[in-house]
């Protein structure tokens, strides 16, 4: 059990520092809205991870393999993220042109925790690559854990908890920038985040058109079969 925990901790730290859309939105949410808002957003992300782990654990290898080989899944997920980024960018441009700085500050400081949780969940869930990541972890670590339910719960529970604790550290650090978040700076950062979402959306779509990045999963599946 101790060995399972020690194996999961470095992986949880690594996962927390993977650069992706969630990474940037988490830091931006903390800097603009504060610790509690960012934590709620992160809990939505973690919930999506838990759903993915359960899907990977209970689904058959053939189902995951067919999902992996279907480029439409990646293209659809990429289009969703791309669309979200474009709409966010357009809304920010309209906001800058139509309202005062005081009104902008009020809009950005507004906290809807349910919306933040859903945003974190959906932003992670539409990235199909995350499901493939968890499946790869499962087929790599599962045999070493002898597929025992208690050991699997210990391993993945420790991994998720480590991930969440490290994220809380990132949230606290980002929160220190809150006093510098003038309406103008906040607007600029949100625009940059929107552009990054567009870039990540395109990158996900390219995984559907050019699926060479998925070879590592395919090799793992071939070993199992």
Coordinates of C-alpha atoms in Angstrom, one line a residue, residues 52-68 131-132 135-136 138-139 217 221 224-225:
X52 CA -12.5 9.5 -17.2
X53 CA -10.8 7.0 -14.8
X54 CA -14.1 5.2 -14.3
X55 CA -14.7 5.1 -18.1
X56 CA -11.2 3.7 -18.7
X57 CA -11.6 1.2 -15.8
X58 CA -15.1 -0.2 -16.7
X59 CA -15.0 0.0 -20.4
X60 CA -13.5 -2.7 -22.6
X61 CA -10.2 -2.2 -24.4
X62 CA -12.0 -2.5 -27.7
X63 CA -14.2 0.4 -26.9
X64 CA -11.3 2.7 -26.0
X65 CA -9.4 1.5 -29.1
X66 CA -12.3 2.3 -31.4
X67 CA -12.6 5.7 -29.7
X68 CA -8.9 6.3 -30.2
X131 CA -9.3 10.0 -21.5
X132 CA -6.5 8.4 -23.5
X135 CA -6.3 4.8 -20.1
X136 CA -2.6 4.7 -20.7
X138 CA -4.5 2.4 -16.2
X139 CA -3.0 -0.2 -18.6
X217 CA -1.4 4.1 -26.9
X221 CA -2.9 -1.9 -26.7
X224 CA -2.2 -6.3 -24.2
X225 CA -3.7 -8.2 -27.1

